[in-house]
Amino acid sequence: MEGEQVDSSLDLSHLTDQEQSIILQVLQRDLELRRCDEGRVRNLQQSETDPARLRFLSGAWFSEESSKRHRNRTSGCDLVHATIRHRKTKSRGQFSFNAILLSLACGAAFLLLWGYPNDGSVVDDFEHHNGDTDSMSSSLTEADPASLKTSSSTSSLHSGYTLSGSMMSLFSSGDFGLVEVRGRIQFSLVYETQREELQVKVHRCEDIASARKNRSDPYVKTYLLPDKSSHSKKKTSVKKKTLSPVYDQTLRYKVRIGELRNRTLNLSVWHAEPLGRNVFLGEVEVSLGLWDWTSTQPLWQDLQPRVHLNPDSISSRGTIMLSIKFIPDGFEGSGLPLTGELHIWLREAQCLLSNKGGAIDSFVRSYILPDASRQSGQKTRVVKRSISPTYNHTMVYDGFHTSDLREACAELSVWQREGLKTHILGGIRLSCGTGQSYGESVSWMDSTEEEVAVWTSMIENPNHWIDMTLPIRTNLNPRSE
């Protein structure tokens, strides 16, 4: 067919609307990836001075070789786009449908050679398993077969570890109801204290849904939420044409044991689709703060559909670690300090949960209410790109008498910064929680029992640091102006 001039449309009348829609989705995916790669090449052209290296890294050699072989061949992508867009129903030229597949195959081959862009511009739900070989090989280890000799049935004792809604639904969008979820997954969790390493052992799945004509090509993907970054994403290999795949693979996470109680492990099963969207087959979410770490035996859990979790229903956005102490006036001798001082040592926050997931830029702001003036406000530095930021910042307020502490409230709020905008994630309020200040009813004296206990302990133990780890709650009562 080379050397032939073809017309600008195809006869696709034999295809159903659904089949045409699927083809158009593949072409749209191809267009998105081409645009991403054009941006990559532009960046290379600005940074690379060696023409030969630029030709190699940009993939120009591939385009040149392709044009030599198919000099007069019209792009199958362009023809299908034009045909579906104009809804032509009559054939105005002869064109082999294999040419379309050839054009798409060329694009796929290019991506295999150069990989997907790593700038986050490609939506995760469109990912292709072929593009994840590097991250896959670096995170997999064969499990000891002996560990599977002990049988394990579905345990009701562990049902409390799963969440009522999917935390993953906060960070991802898309249609997850294409296939009715069924089946179950077997996994086990081990924490290596010396290595500070969480080992997620994915053993097998059983009786999962079929994505394509009584078959699926399944793989398991995990995230250690709230981190939704590529660093948190791990995958098993893909098992072809099976509804009961056996993996026997271990996915590893470097994480401090103190952070585990605020982490949620998401295990999701997907069908790998070579030229389109991967198909969601079900998931399990495990609250690691409730996990029994003495149990290392494989556990069966039923796969669940992705249930939308309302962001407003989240009661905590992480935890904050701090210490406080009160130094009464004259307590240090020689009349010092002249007035009572309140010291707040903000150490760190752990597992900050943003609406988008992943690492964020954050800071902490403090007020000693009822004084909400700008002079009362203090804040830490901004810690960039971290879900567990270390602030190590001490705030000092003076001018207090011991009696004032029962009328005051230390409000500490955690904020996320995105460009020039900031928004609050949540906070804590340390006070006696009486609902009143100097005889007046106030909305901000709404401390929880745990917060009241910390504040009371500080008052009763002057000049002693009181250490605490408190949840960053989202239900702080609004302050009335």
Short mmCIF file of C-alpha atoms in Angstrom, two decimals:
data_model
loop_
_atom_site.label_atom_id
_atom_site.label_comp_id
_atom_site.label_asym_id
_atom_site.label_seq_id
_atom_site.Cartn_x
_atom_site.Cartn_y
_atom_site.Cartn_z
CA MET A 1 0.00 0.00 0.00
CA GLU A 2 3.02 2.24 0.15
CA GLY A 3 3.04 4.98 -2.46
CA GLU A 4 -0.75 5.05 -2.55
CA GLN A 5 -2.57 8.24 -1.77
CA VAL A 6 -5.56 7.56 0.46
CA ASP A 7 -8.67 9.53 1.12
CA SER A 8 -9.30 11.46 4.33
CA SER A 9 -11.88 9.13 5.89
CA LEU A 10 -12.57 5.50 6.59
CA ASP A 11 -15.59 3.25 6.51
CA LEU A 12 -16.25 2.60 10.19
CA SER A 13 -19.96 1.95 9.76
CA HIS A 14 -19.49 -1.66 10.77
CA LEU A 15 -18.37 -0.54 14.25
CA THR A 16 -20.84 0.10 17.04
CA ASP A 17 -20.93 3.44 18.85
CA GLN A 18 -19.27 1.81 21.84
CA GLU A 19 -16.45 0.39 19.71
CA GLN A 20 -15.90 3.77 18.06
CA SER A 21 -15.85 5.39 21.51
CA ILE A 22 -13.20 2.93 22.73
CA ILE A 23 -11.03 3.62 19.66
CA LEU A 24 -11.41 7.36 20.22
CA GLN A 25 -10.34 6.98 23.87
CA VAL A 26 -7.18 5.19 22.76
CA LEU A 27 -6.43 7.94 20.26
CA GLN A 28 -7.06 10.60 22.90
CA ARG A 29 -4.63 8.81 25.18
CA ASP A 30 -2.09 8.74 22.35
CA LEU A 31 -2.57 12.48 21.81
CA GLU A 32 -2.07 13.27 25.51
CA LEU A 33 1.16 11.29 25.61
CA ARG A 34 2.44 12.93 22.44
CA ARG A 35 1.84 16.36 23.95
CA CYS A 36 3.65 15.34 27.11
CA ASP A 37 6.59 14.10 25.07
CA GLU A 38 6.69 17.35 23.06
CA GLY A 39 7.17 19.19 26.36
CA ARG A 40 9.97 16.80 27.30
CA VAL A 41 11.71 17.41 23.98
CA ARG A 42 11.40 21.20 24.37
CA ASN A 43 13.12 20.98 27.75
CA LEU A 44 15.87 18.83 26.24
CA GLN A 45 16.44 21.33 23.43
CA GLN A 46 17.03 24.06 26.00
CA SER A 47 19.36 22.03 28.21
CA GLU A 48 21.26 19.70 25.84
CA THR A 49 24.09 21.22 23.77
CA ASP A 50 25.36 18.05 22.07
CA PRO A 51 23.35 17.57 18.80
CA ALA A 52 24.09 13.84 18.61
CA ARG A 53 22.99 13.25 22.20
CA LEU A 54 19.93 15.45 21.67
CA ARG A 55 18.95 13.39 18.62
CA PHE A 56 19.24 10.21 20.68
CA LEU A 57 17.49 11.44 23.84
CA SER A 58 14.66 13.20 22.03
CA GLY A 59 13.86 10.18 19.88
CA ALA A 60 14.37 12.11 16.64
CA TRP A 61 16.19 9.11 15.18
CA PHE A 62 13.06 7.00 15.62
CA SER A 63 10.88 9.54 13.81
CA GLU A 64 13.42 9.76 10.97
CA GLU A 65 13.56 5.98 10.51
CA SER A 66 9.77 5.74 10.64
CA SER A 67 9.32 8.45 7.99
CA LYS A 68 11.79 6.69 5.67
CA ARG A 69 9.88 3.42 5.84
CA HIS A 70 6.41 4.92 5.66
CA ARG A 71 7.06 8.06 3.63
CA ASN A 72 3.69 8.24 1.87
CA ARG A 73 1.52 6.56 4.48
CA THR A 74 -1.22 8.67 6.01
CA SER A 75 -1.41 8.61 9.82
CA GLY A 76 -3.99 6.11 11.00
CA CYS A 77 -4.66 8.29 14.05
CA ASP A 78 -5.52 11.29 11.88
CA LEU A 79 -7.80 9.24 9.63
CA VAL A 80 -9.78 7.72 12.50
CA HIS A 81 -10.06 11.09 14.24
CA ALA A 82 -11.41 12.71 11.09
CA THR A 83 -13.80 9.86 10.35
CA ILE A 84 -15.38 9.70 13.80
CA ARG A 85 -15.51 13.48 14.12
CA HIS A 86 -17.33 13.98 10.83
CA ARG A 87 -19.45 10.83 11.20
CA LYS A 88 -18.80 9.67 7.64
CA THR A 89 -20.72 6.51 6.79
CA LYS A 90 -19.60 5.83 3.25
CA SER A 91 -16.17 4.70 2.18
CA ARG A 92 -14.29 7.26 0.09
CA GLY A 93 -11.06 5.31 -0.17
CA GLN A 94 -9.40 2.05 0.69
CA PHE A 95 -7.38 1.85 3.86
CA SER A 96 -6.32 -1.18 5.83
CA PHE A 97 -7.36 -1.13 9.47
CA ASN A 98 -3.95 -2.68 10.16
CA ALA A 99 -2.48 0.73 9.37
CA ILE A 100 -4.33 2.14 12.35
CA LEU A 101 -2.91 -0.55 14.58
CA LEU A 102 0.54 0.06 13.08
CA SER A 103 0.32 3.75 13.93
CA LEU A 104 -0.74 3.01 17.51
CA ALA A 105 1.94 0.32 17.82
CA CYS A 106 4.60 2.84 16.75
CA GLY A 107 3.44 5.18 19.48
CA ALA A 108 3.47 2.37 22.02
CA ALA A 109 6.97 1.31 20.94
CA PHE A 110 8.20 4.86 21.36
CA LEU A 111 6.82 4.97 24.90
CA LEU A 112 8.41 1.65 25.74
CA LEU A 113 11.78 2.99 24.59
CA TRP A 114 11.58 6.31 26.38
CA GLY A 115 9.09 5.72 29.21
CA TYR A 116 6.24 7.92 30.35
CA PRO A 117 6.79 11.51 31.47
CA ASN A 118 7.50 11.67 35.19
CA ASP A 119 6.05 15.11 35.75
CA GLY A 120 2.68 13.84 36.93
CA SER A 121 0.87 15.03 33.81
CA VAL A 122 -0.39 11.57 32.95
CA VAL A 123 -3.35 10.50 35.06
CA ASP A 124 -2.65 7.44 37.19
CA ASP A 125 -5.87 5.70 36.18
CA PHE A 126 -4.60 5.51 32.59
CA GLU A 127 -1.32 3.86 33.54
CA HIS A 128 0.02 0.96 31.46
CA HIS A 129 1.82 -1.86 33.22
CA ASN A 130 4.53 -1.89 30.56
CA GLY A 131 5.59 1.58 31.62
CA ASP A 132 6.20 0.57 35.21
CA THR A 133 8.94 -2.04 34.80
CA ASP A 134 11.60 0.04 36.53
CA SER A 135 9.59 0.81 39.64
CA MET A 136 8.28 -2.74 39.63
CA SER A 137 11.64 -4.48 39.59
CA SER A 138 13.05 -2.25 42.29
CA SER A 139 10.25 -2.98 44.75
CA LEU A 140 9.68 -6.72 44.33
CA THR A 141 11.20 -9.59 46.23
CA GLU A 142 10.20 -13.23 46.02
CA ALA A 143 8.57 -14.40 49.23
CA ASP A 144 9.65 -17.49 51.07
CA PRO A 145 7.38 -20.32 49.81
CA ALA A 146 7.43 -21.86 53.26
CA SER A 147 5.46 -18.91 54.56
CA LEU A 148 2.45 -20.05 52.56
CA LYS A 149 2.29 -23.52 54.06
CA THR A 150 0.15 -22.28 56.93
CA SER A 151 -3.42 -21.99 55.72
CA SER A 152 -5.42 -18.91 56.59
CA SER A 153 -9.10 -18.29 56.19
CA THR A 154 -11.01 -15.05 56.18
CA SER A 155 -10.75 -13.66 59.70
CA SER A 156 -13.51 -11.65 61.31
CA LEU A 157 -11.01 -10.54 63.95
CA HIS A 158 -9.35 -8.28 61.39
CA SER A 159 -12.53 -6.76 59.98
CA GLY A 160 -12.03 -3.71 62.15
CA TYR A 161 -8.86 -2.83 60.23
CA THR A 162 -10.75 -1.88 57.06
CA LEU A 163 -12.33 1.55 56.67
CA SER A 164 -15.99 2.36 56.02
CA GLY A 165 -15.06 4.51 53.03
CA SER A 166 -12.12 4.50 50.65
CA MET A 167 -9.41 7.00 51.58
CA MET A 168 -8.09 6.51 48.06
CA SER A 169 -11.30 8.07 46.71
CA LEU A 170 -10.11 11.42 48.13
CA PHE A 171 -7.17 11.50 45.75
CA SER A 172 -8.43 9.87 42.53
CA SER A 173 -11.36 10.33 40.20
CA GLY A 174 -12.79 8.21 37.45
CA ASP A 175 -15.26 5.44 36.75
CA PHE A 176 -14.49 2.54 39.07
CA GLY A 177 -17.75 0.71 38.46
CA LEU A 178 -17.06 -0.78 35.02
CA VAL A 179 -16.72 -4.27 36.50
CA GLU A 180 -18.68 -5.67 39.42
CA VAL A 181 -16.20 -6.28 42.20
CA ARG A 182 -15.90 -9.79 43.61
CA GLY A 183 -13.25 -12.17 44.94
CA ARG A 184 -10.68 -11.77 47.67
CA ILE A 185 -6.99 -11.10 48.24
CA GLN A 186 -4.49 -12.81 50.55
CA PHE A 187 -1.68 -10.77 52.10
CA SER A 188 0.39 -10.46 55.25
CA LEU A 189 2.20 -7.58 56.95
CA VAL A 190 5.56 -7.65 58.71
CA TYR A 191 7.48 -4.74 60.23
CA GLU A 192 11.27 -5.13 60.46
CA THR A 193 12.28 -2.93 63.38
CA GLN A 194 16.03 -2.94 62.66
CA ARG A 195 15.54 -1.96 59.04
CA GLU A 196 12.57 0.34 59.79
CA GLU A 197 10.83 -1.39 56.91
CA LEU A 198 7.22 -2.38 56.32
CA GLN A 199 6.94 -5.54 54.22
CA VAL A 200 3.64 -6.04 52.41
CA LYS A 201 3.56 -9.65 51.26
CA VAL A 202 1.04 -10.10 48.46
CA HIS A 203 0.36 -13.81 48.18
CA ARG A 204 -2.57 -14.32 45.82
CA CYS A 205 -6.07 -13.37 44.72
CA GLU A 206 -9.01 -15.71 44.27
CA ASP A 207 -12.15 -15.62 42.11
CA ILE A 208 -11.72 -12.00 40.98
CA ALA A 209 -13.94 -10.41 38.33
CA SER A 210 -13.26 -10.94 34.64
CA ALA A 211 -12.49 -7.74 32.77
CA ARG A 212 -12.38 -9.14 29.22
CA LYS A 213 -14.35 -12.22 28.01
CA ASN A 214 -13.98 -14.44 31.06
CA ARG A 215 -10.38 -13.43 31.71
CA SER A 216 -8.30 -10.79 33.41
CA ASP A 217 -4.62 -9.86 33.40
CA PRO A 218 -4.44 -8.77 37.05
CA TYR A 219 -1.79 -7.06 39.12
CA VAL A 220 -1.84 -5.58 42.64
CA LYS A 221 -0.95 -1.97 43.38
CA THR A 222 -0.33 -0.54 46.86
CA TYR A 223 -0.09 2.91 48.40
CA LEU A 224 0.88 3.86 51.94
CA LEU A 225 -1.66 6.64 52.41
CA PRO A 226 -1.91 9.53 52.84
CA ASP A 227 1.16 9.55 50.60
CA LYS A 228 -0.21 9.29 47.04
CA SER A 229 3.11 10.11 45.36
CA SER A 230 5.00 7.84 42.96
CA HIS A 231 7.37 7.09 45.86
CA SER A 232 4.48 5.45 47.70
CA LYS A 233 3.22 3.44 44.73
CA LYS A 234 4.34 -0.20 44.52
CA LYS A 235 3.20 -2.95 42.16
CA THR A 236 3.36 -6.66 41.66
CA SER A 237 3.95 -8.24 38.28
CA VAL A 238 1.04 -8.84 35.88
CA LYS A 239 -0.40 -12.36 35.71
CA LYS A 240 -1.91 -13.20 32.33
CA LYS A 241 -5.35 -14.72 31.70
CA THR A 242 -6.29 -15.78 35.21
CA LEU A 243 -8.97 -15.03 37.78
CA SER A 244 -6.96 -16.57 40.65
CA PRO A 245 -3.42 -15.16 40.28
CA VAL A 246 -0.55 -16.20 42.55
CA TYR A 247 2.09 -13.50 43.17
CA ASP A 248 4.19 -14.47 46.21
CA GLN A 249 5.87 -11.07 46.11
CA THR A 250 6.90 -8.58 48.78
CA LEU A 251 6.51 -4.80 48.45
CA ARG A 252 8.72 -2.81 50.81
CA TYR A 253 8.31 0.61 52.44
CA LYS A 254 10.89 2.52 54.47
CA VAL A 255 8.84 4.07 57.26
CA ARG A 256 9.39 4.80 60.95
CA ILE A 257 7.36 2.67 63.32
CA GLY A 258 5.94 5.77 64.99
CA GLU A 259 4.28 6.79 61.73
CA LEU A 260 2.50 3.50 61.13
CA ARG A 261 -0.41 4.22 63.45
CA ASN A 262 -1.42 7.15 61.24
CA ARG A 263 -0.98 5.32 57.93
CA THR A 264 -3.52 3.47 55.81
CA LEU A 265 -2.43 0.72 53.46
CA ASN A 266 -4.39 0.57 50.20
CA LEU A 267 -4.19 -2.64 48.15
CA SER A 268 -6.05 -2.50 44.85
CA VAL A 269 -6.36 -5.09 42.08
CA TRP A 270 -6.32 -3.97 38.43
CA HIS A 271 -6.63 -5.55 35.02
CA ALA A 272 -3.74 -4.39 32.82
CA GLU A 273 -5.04 -3.07 29.50
CA PRO A 274 -2.22 -2.61 26.94
CA LEU A 275 -3.85 0.17 24.86
CA GLY A 276 -6.44 1.71 27.15
CA ARG A 277 -7.50 2.34 30.70
CA ASN A 278 -6.59 -0.28 33.24
CA VAL A 279 -9.72 -1.74 34.83
CA PHE A 280 -10.35 -1.52 38.57
CA LEU A 281 -11.21 -4.94 40.05
CA GLY A 282 -11.48 -4.11 43.77
CA GLU A 283 -9.51 -2.93 46.77
CA VAL A 284 -8.85 -3.36 50.48
CA GLU A 285 -7.81 -0.59 52.88
CA VAL A 286 -6.14 -1.36 56.19
CA SER A 287 -5.77 1.08 59.08
CA LEU A 288 -2.28 0.23 60.33
CA GLY A 289 -2.92 1.85 63.70
CA LEU A 290 -5.31 -1.02 64.48
CA TRP A 291 -3.20 -3.84 63.05
CA ASP A 292 -2.05 -6.72 65.27
CA TRP A 293 1.68 -6.75 64.52
CA THR A 294 2.19 -10.00 66.43
CA SER A 295 0.29 -11.79 63.64
CA THR A 296 2.38 -12.49 60.54
CA GLN A 297 0.19 -15.21 59.02
CA PRO A 298 -1.43 -14.64 55.61
CA LEU A 299 -4.87 -13.06 55.85
CA TRP A 300 -7.77 -13.23 53.39
CA GLN A 301 -9.84 -10.08 52.83
CA ASP A 302 -12.80 -9.67 50.50
CA LEU A 303 -12.22 -7.11 47.75
CA GLN A 304 -14.44 -4.04 48.03
CA PRO A 305 -15.70 -1.49 45.50
CA ARG A 306 -14.28 2.01 45.75
CA VAL A 307 -16.72 3.79 48.04
CA HIS A 308 -16.57 7.58 47.93
CA LEU A 309 -15.42 9.09 51.21
CA ASN A 310 -16.75 12.58 51.90
CA PRO A 311 -13.81 14.85 52.83
CA ASP A 312 -16.05 16.58 55.38
CA SER A 313 -16.45 13.28 57.25
CA ILE A 314 -12.72 13.09 58.07
CA SER A 315 -12.25 13.92 61.75
CA SER A 316 -8.44 14.11 61.75
CA ARG A 317 -5.82 15.25 59.22
CA GLY A 318 -2.83 13.70 60.97
CA THR A 319 -1.15 14.14 64.34
CA ILE A 320 1.03 16.82 65.88
CA MET A 321 3.80 16.26 68.42
CA LEU A 322 4.63 19.07 70.82
CA SER A 323 5.62 19.96 74.38
CA ILE A 324 4.38 22.82 76.57
CA LYS A 325 5.35 24.31 79.91
CA PHE A 326 4.40 27.30 82.05
CA ILE A 327 7.02 29.25 84.03
CA PRO A 328 5.31 31.41 86.74
CA ASP A 329 6.66 34.90 87.39
CA GLY A 330 9.67 34.88 89.73
CA PHE A 331 9.92 31.07 89.57
CA GLU A 332 13.55 31.11 88.38
CA GLY A 333 14.72 33.34 91.24
CA SER A 334 15.84 36.99 91.41
CA GLY A 335 12.33 37.98 90.36
CA LEU A 336 12.66 36.29 86.96
CA PRO A 337 10.82 35.96 84.81
CA LEU A 338 9.08 39.27 85.39
CA THR A 339 5.77 37.78 84.19
CA GLY A 340 4.61 34.25 83.62
CA GLU A 341 5.76 32.65 80.38
CA LEU A 342 4.07 30.00 78.25
CA HIS A 343 6.47 27.95 76.11
CA ILE A 344 5.18 25.88 73.20
CA TRP A 345 7.72 23.62 71.49
CA LEU A 346 6.33 22.41 68.17
CA ARG A 347 8.35 19.37 67.18
CA GLU A 348 6.72 17.70 64.18
CA ALA A 349 3.53 16.62 62.49
CA GLN A 350 2.93 13.13 61.11
CA CYS A 351 0.95 11.86 58.14
CA LEU A 352 -0.66 15.14 57.09
CA LEU A 353 -3.70 14.35 54.99
CA SER A 354 -4.37 16.86 52.21
CA ASN A 355 -7.22 16.74 49.71
CA LYS A 356 -4.88 15.71 46.91
CA GLY A 357 -2.66 13.35 48.87
CA GLY A 358 1.12 13.22 48.85
CA ALA A 359 3.73 15.61 50.16
CA ILE A 360 2.70 19.19 50.90
CA ASP A 361 4.15 22.53 52.03
CA SER A 362 2.93 23.22 55.56
CA PHE A 363 3.34 25.46 58.59
CA VAL A 364 1.76 25.89 62.04
CA ARG A 365 0.15 29.09 63.32
CA SER A 366 -0.56 29.81 66.99
CA TYR A 367 -2.73 32.20 69.02
CA ILE A 368 -3.36 32.50 72.74
CA LEU A 369 -7.06 33.28 72.84
CA PRO A 370 -8.96 35.44 73.62
CA ASP A 371 -6.25 37.58 72.02
CA ALA A 372 -6.63 36.89 68.29
CA SER A 373 -4.77 40.00 67.14
CA ARG A 374 -1.89 39.93 64.68
CA GLN A 375 0.47 40.65 67.58
CA SER A 376 -0.65 37.43 69.26
CA GLY A 377 -0.16 35.32 66.16
CA GLN A 378 3.08 33.39 65.66
CA LYS A 379 3.97 30.78 63.07
CA THR A 380 6.65 28.31 62.15
CA ARG A 381 8.66 28.27 58.96
CA VAL A 382 7.16 26.54 55.93
CA VAL A 383 8.40 22.96 55.59
CA LYS A 384 8.25 21.96 51.94
CA ARG A 385 7.16 18.70 50.33
CA SER A 386 6.61 16.50 53.35
CA ILE A 387 3.70 14.57 54.84
CA SER A 388 5.58 14.31 58.16
CA PRO A 389 7.29 17.71 58.54
CA THR A 390 9.72 18.55 61.34
CA TYR A 391 9.21 22.13 62.56
CA ASN A 392 11.37 22.19 65.76
CA HIS A 393 10.10 25.66 66.61
CA THR A 394 9.51 27.18 70.06
CA MET A 395 6.91 29.89 70.62
CA VAL A 396 7.04 31.98 73.82
CA TYR A 397 4.19 34.08 75.22
CA ASP A 398 4.63 36.25 78.32
CA GLY A 399 2.47 38.48 80.50
CA PHE A 400 0.56 35.62 82.15
CA HIS A 401 -0.51 34.91 85.70
CA THR A 402 -1.47 31.38 86.70
CA SER A 403 -5.11 32.43 87.01
CA ASP A 404 -5.09 33.61 83.38
CA LEU A 405 -4.41 30.11 82.11
CA ARG A 406 -7.86 28.90 83.17
CA GLU A 407 -9.44 31.60 81.01
CA ALA A 408 -7.12 31.25 78.00
CA CYS A 409 -6.79 28.81 75.13
CA ALA A 410 -3.71 27.91 73.07
CA GLU A 411 -4.92 27.43 69.51
CA LEU A 412 -2.50 25.70 67.13
CA SER A 413 -3.60 25.25 63.53
CA VAL A 414 -1.83 23.42 60.69
CA TRP A 415 -1.92 25.09 57.28
CA GLN A 416 -1.11 23.97 53.77
CA ARG A 417 0.47 26.40 51.31
CA GLU A 418 -0.16 26.03 47.58
CA GLY A 419 1.56 28.79 45.63
CA LEU A 420 0.21 32.07 46.97
CA LYS A 421 -2.80 30.45 48.62
CA THR A 422 -3.07 28.87 52.06
CA HIS A 423 -5.85 26.83 53.64
CA ILE A 424 -6.26 25.21 57.01
CA LEU A 425 -6.03 21.44 57.47
CA GLY A 426 -7.07 21.37 61.12
CA GLY A 427 -5.72 22.06 64.56
CA ILE A 428 -5.87 21.61 68.33
CA ARG A 429 -7.07 23.79 71.21
CA LEU A 430 -5.47 23.48 74.63
CA SER A 431 -7.64 24.89 77.39
CA CYS A 432 -9.85 23.95 80.35
CA GLY A 433 -12.71 23.43 77.91
CA THR A 434 -15.29 25.26 80.04
CA GLY A 435 -16.94 27.09 77.14
CA GLN A 436 -16.38 30.37 78.96
CA SER A 437 -13.61 32.96 79.21
CA TYR A 438 -13.65 35.68 81.87
CA GLY A 439 -17.35 35.07 82.44
CA GLU A 440 -18.40 35.20 78.78
CA SER A 441 -19.50 32.28 76.61
CA VAL A 442 -17.03 31.66 73.77
CA SER A 443 -17.07 29.17 70.89
CA TRP A 444 -13.33 28.47 70.94
CA MET A 445 -13.19 26.98 74.44
CA ASP A 446 -14.11 23.62 72.86
CA SER A 447 -11.14 21.44 73.82
CA THR A 448 -11.49 17.67 73.79
CA GLU A 449 -10.95 15.62 76.96
CA GLU A 450 -7.42 14.78 75.83
CA GLU A 451 -6.59 18.43 75.17
CA VAL A 452 -8.07 19.49 78.54
CA ALA A 453 -5.98 16.84 80.33
CA VAL A 454 -2.78 18.18 78.77
CA TRP A 455 -3.58 21.81 79.65
CA THR A 456 -4.53 20.89 83.22
CA SER A 457 -1.32 18.89 83.66
CA MET A 458 0.71 21.90 82.54
CA ILE A 459 -1.01 24.16 85.10
CA GLU A 460 -0.50 21.65 87.91
CA ASN A 461 3.18 21.02 87.02
CA PRO A 462 4.82 24.43 86.55
CA ASN A 463 8.25 24.63 84.93
CA HIS A 464 7.95 21.06 83.58
CA TRP A 465 7.64 20.08 79.95
CA ILE A 466 4.43 18.21 79.18
CA ASP A 467 4.85 16.05 76.09
CA MET A 468 1.91 15.10 73.88
CA THR A 469 0.84 13.71 70.54
CA LEU A 470 -2.62 14.90 69.53
CA PRO A 471 -4.83 14.43 66.47
CA ILE A 472 -5.11 17.41 64.12
CA ARG A 473 -8.88 17.66 64.25
CA THR A 474 -11.11 19.24 61.64
CA ASN A 475 -14.08 20.10 63.89
CA LEU A 476 -12.73 23.24 65.54
CA ASN A 477 -15.63 25.59 66.31
CA PRO A 478 -15.38 28.80 64.26
CA ARG A 479 -14.22 31.79 66.27
CA SER A 480 -16.79 34.57 66.50
CA GLU A 481 -15.44 37.95 65.50
#
